[in-house]
DNA sequence: AACTGGTACAACCGCAACTTA
DNA sequence: TTAAGTTGCGGTTGTACCAGT
């Protein structure tokens, strides 16, 4: 068995960071740059594990972070990207300059999820939810097949589609044909995407999302 | 003023992916 | 090739803050 990356030895600080700790971390990274998180704490004189240092830097101390409320355009983009990519927060955050995956994830869980639910949309799959209070009707539920109470066939279909969406997230991002899934549940979610040449594996995700954003930026925001 | 419930967000944890020897 | 080590991600938790009673 390998030992944990952050050995839980005593004397390690946990919980909220102090200003002094922040300062030490910032100073160290300014001098030496990011990376080597495992050895950083000792080198910087911090009683934290490397993981904790990385998280603090990435989510809070990085100078290029945009703090404050999410704009409507940002929220809309998150919703669209989530429909496409699912809970891939780092990818989603990558398309939101100055935002971190943690921030996006928190915002999704506290604001956007609820928002979608209030609209009668299942935040997990971005489809109209099975009628609970008649909300779906007003949303013009076009999903004759999506609102089955039991999760038999539909669930399988969903899984299949989710897989497909992942695959298509990039390639489809460009297809002149609309991605069948997300748009069909969210009529106002325009995912018209274009396709480029086949991508090498390591570029797939990024490229997909990049093209997604390019396309998104042309559309009016719709969820608010 | 004290209590309570809800919300927002920072931070932790476990695991998977990636890298290195 | 593979085992060990490191990094990054996503889910979850803890807690400070705020509004309502």
XYZ file of C-alpha atoms (C1' of nucleotides) in Angstrom:
266
model
C 0.000 0.000 0.000
C 1.215 3.426 -0.737
C 1.089 6.066 1.851
C -1.308 8.938 1.536
C -0.025 11.993 -0.250
C -0.687 14.067 2.805
C 0.422 12.105 5.783
C -1.823 12.872 8.650
C 0.792 13.687 11.135
C 0.050 15.761 14.122
C 0.815 19.427 14.175
C -0.771 20.013 10.826
C -3.090 22.988 10.729
C -6.585 22.485 9.446
C -9.554 24.673 8.909
C -9.592 28.316 7.978
C -6.379 29.921 6.844
C -4.902 32.831 8.735
C -3.568 35.970 7.092
C -0.074 34.965 8.069
C -0.442 31.620 6.382
C -1.853 33.253 3.291
C 1.040 35.656 3.209
C 3.605 32.899 3.540
C 2.011 30.977 0.739
C 1.734 33.977 -1.553
C 5.299 35.034 -0.847
C 6.608 31.587 -1.527
C 4.739 31.205 -4.791
C 5.784 34.635 -5.950
C 9.369 33.635 -5.368
C 9.321 30.081 -6.618
C 6.212 29.719 -8.699
C 3.498 27.111 -8.478
C 4.121 23.411 -8.350
C 5.796 20.896 -6.069
C 2.867 21.123 -3.745
C 4.076 18.267 -1.662
C 7.294 19.928 -0.667
C 5.922 23.444 -0.667
C 4.523 23.533 2.869
C 7.826 22.726 4.459
C 9.729 25.022 2.171
C 7.311 27.843 2.832
C 7.187 27.208 6.544
C 3.571 26.195 6.580
C 1.994 23.570 8.761
C -0.379 22.505 6.032
C -0.450 19.651 3.625
C 0.403 20.376 0.027
C -3.090 19.666 -1.054
C -4.450 22.288 1.253
C -1.892 24.814 0.011
C -2.767 24.152 -3.587
C -6.460 24.515 -2.904
C -5.973 27.734 -1.024
C -3.882 29.196 -3.797
C -6.075 28.031 -6.638
C -9.378 28.948 -5.076
C -8.562 32.030 -3.126
C -5.136 33.575 -3.414
C -4.418 33.524 -7.113
C -4.159 37.111 -8.301
C -6.223 36.608 -11.425
C -9.340 35.555 -9.570
C -12.497 37.458 -10.202
C -14.410 37.594 -6.986
C -17.958 38.626 -6.385
C -21.306 37.737 -7.818
C -21.710 35.819 -11.000
C -23.092 37.807 -13.866
C -26.129 36.715 -15.762
C -24.003 35.840 -18.738
C -21.730 33.753 -16.573
C -24.665 31.907 -15.057
C -26.094 31.250 -18.441
C -22.811 29.921 -19.688
C -22.485 27.641 -16.688
C -25.926 26.222 -17.290
C -25.208 25.626 -20.925
C -21.867 24.056 -20.285
C -23.298 21.923 -17.534
C -25.956 20.657 -19.893
C -23.170 19.660 -22.182
C -20.440 18.485 -19.875
C -22.132 17.518 -16.655
C -20.290 18.021 -13.396
C -16.947 18.681 -14.994
C -16.444 21.773 -12.961
C -12.851 22.343 -13.880
C -13.708 22.327 -17.545
C -16.619 24.632 -17.003
C -14.550 26.938 -14.852
C -11.920 26.948 -17.527
C -14.315 28.813 -19.750
C -15.057 31.402 -17.115
C -12.048 33.647 -16.720
C -11.216 34.319 -13.113
C -13.555 31.668 -11.763
C -12.492 28.472 -10.054
C -14.030 25.064 -10.243
C -14.903 25.260 -6.578
C -16.608 28.571 -7.044
C -18.567 27.353 -10.038
C -19.522 24.183 -8.234
C -20.687 26.087 -5.168
C -22.637 28.525 -7.258
C -24.261 25.732 -9.133
C -25.242 23.908 -5.973
C -26.539 26.954 -4.164
C -28.093 29.024 -6.934
C -28.351 27.490 -10.338
C -29.628 24.094 -9.361
C -32.474 25.661 -7.490
C -33.133 28.047 -10.292
C -33.519 25.240 -12.771
C -35.689 23.279 -10.401
C -37.963 26.247 -9.968
C -38.260 26.331 -13.709
C -39.275 22.702 -13.647
C -36.047 21.534 -15.156
C -34.122 18.657 -13.711
C -30.686 20.089 -13.016
C -29.099 16.699 -13.417
C -30.077 16.137 -16.985
C -31.531 19.495 -17.970
C -34.784 17.965 -18.949
C -38.210 18.992 -17.805
C -38.936 17.203 -14.591
C -41.824 14.789 -14.243
C -44.856 16.857 -13.385
C -44.906 17.610 -9.700
C -47.013 20.684 -9.670
C -47.932 21.046 -13.242
C -44.883 23.059 -14.014
C -44.014 20.966 -16.970
C -47.128 21.760 -18.800
C -46.405 25.378 -18.760
C -42.978 24.628 -20.031
C -44.417 22.967 -23.037
C -43.036 19.611 -22.194
C -41.942 18.344 -25.538
C -40.619 15.255 -23.918
C -43.281 12.750 -24.552
C -40.768 10.110 -23.693
C -38.876 11.811 -20.942
C -41.304 11.943 -18.096
C -41.918 8.377 -17.307
C -42.327 7.824 -13.616
C -40.320 4.661 -13.544
C -36.721 4.603 -14.469
C -36.669 1.724 -16.744
C -35.997 2.350 -20.309
C -35.677 6.023 -19.963
C -32.899 5.779 -17.499
C -30.974 3.606 -19.826
C -31.609 5.998 -22.598
C -30.431 8.814 -20.438
C -27.249 7.024 -19.643
C -26.685 6.289 -23.232
C -27.346 9.828 -24.174
C -25.106 11.121 -21.475
C -22.314 9.036 -22.806
C -23.045 10.220 -26.236
C -23.137 13.774 -25.077
C -19.736 13.420 -23.580
C -18.417 12.090 -26.786
C -20.235 14.633 -28.752
C -19.489 17.462 -26.450
C -16.643 18.337 -28.629
C -17.256 16.887 -31.954
C -20.824 17.940 -31.855
C -19.895 21.272 -30.634
C -19.332 21.904 -34.174
C -21.693 19.801 -36.064
C -23.994 21.896 -38.068
C -26.661 19.547 -36.907
C -27.806 20.454 -33.460
C -26.893 18.187 -30.612
C -29.953 16.185 -30.110
C -29.989 15.986 -26.383
C -29.652 19.186 -24.503
C -31.495 21.283 -26.987
C -34.425 19.028 -27.037
C -35.008 19.356 -23.344
C -34.187 22.978 -23.120
C -35.814 24.527 -26.089
C -34.147 27.822 -25.459
C -30.795 26.246 -25.009
C -29.233 26.825 -28.320
C -26.284 24.587 -28.741
C -25.658 25.136 -32.331
C -22.119 24.031 -32.663
C -19.613 23.616 -35.300
C -17.151 20.909 -35.928
C -13.507 21.036 -36.640
C -10.978 18.499 -37.712
C -10.551 15.443 -35.538
C -8.680 16.249 -32.401
C -5.972 14.370 -30.695
C -7.068 12.829 -27.473
C -5.383 15.205 -25.120
C -6.969 18.190 -26.727
C -10.421 16.860 -26.936
C -11.989 18.260 -23.833
C -10.480 21.638 -24.037
C -11.143 22.075 -27.664
C -14.685 20.960 -27.234
C -15.393 23.440 -24.626
C -13.620 26.170 -26.422
C -15.720 25.725 -29.444
C -18.728 25.545 -27.226
C -18.047 28.906 -25.796
C -17.446 30.420 -29.154
C -20.833 29.274 -30.144
C -22.503 30.214 -26.911
C -21.291 33.699 -27.062
C -23.479 34.329 -30.029
C -26.671 33.475 -28.292
C -28.858 35.587 -26.139
C -29.067 34.564 -22.557
C -32.208 32.785 -21.789
C -32.210 31.587 -18.234
C -32.619 34.213 -15.632
C -31.634 39.810 22.770
C -31.802 34.946 21.893
C -32.901 31.298 19.119
C -33.609 28.863 14.742
C -33.404 27.636 10.031
C -31.560 28.629 5.626
C -27.817 30.073 2.654
C -23.171 30.757 0.911
C -18.726 29.501 0.623
C -14.165 27.809 2.239
C -11.979 23.727 3.096
C -11.492 18.688 3.603
C -11.591 13.909 1.904
C -11.283 10.107 -1.151
C -10.244 8.636 -5.421
C -8.839 8.670 -10.264
C -5.610 10.238 -13.492
C -1.192 11.211 -14.448
C 3.901 10.963 -13.933
C 8.139 8.939 -12.770
C 11.557 5.562 -11.712
C 5.414 -3.052 -17.613
C 4.294 -1.749 -13.268
C 4.411 0.010 -8.728
C 5.016 4.156 -6.199
C 4.406 8.923 -5.808
C 2.011 13.332 -7.021
C -1.525 16.185 -8.639
C -6.126 17.476 -9.681
C -11.039 16.763 -9.501
C -15.598 16.287 -7.657
C -18.456 15.250 -3.673
C -19.248 16.508 0.796
C -18.909 18.818 5.182
C -18.272 22.581 8.489
C -19.221 27.007 9.768
C -19.976 31.952 9.473
C -23.484 34.922 8.381
C -28.145 36.571 7.810
C -33.126 36.930 8.089
C -37.191 35.734 10.399
C -39.534 34.825 14.696
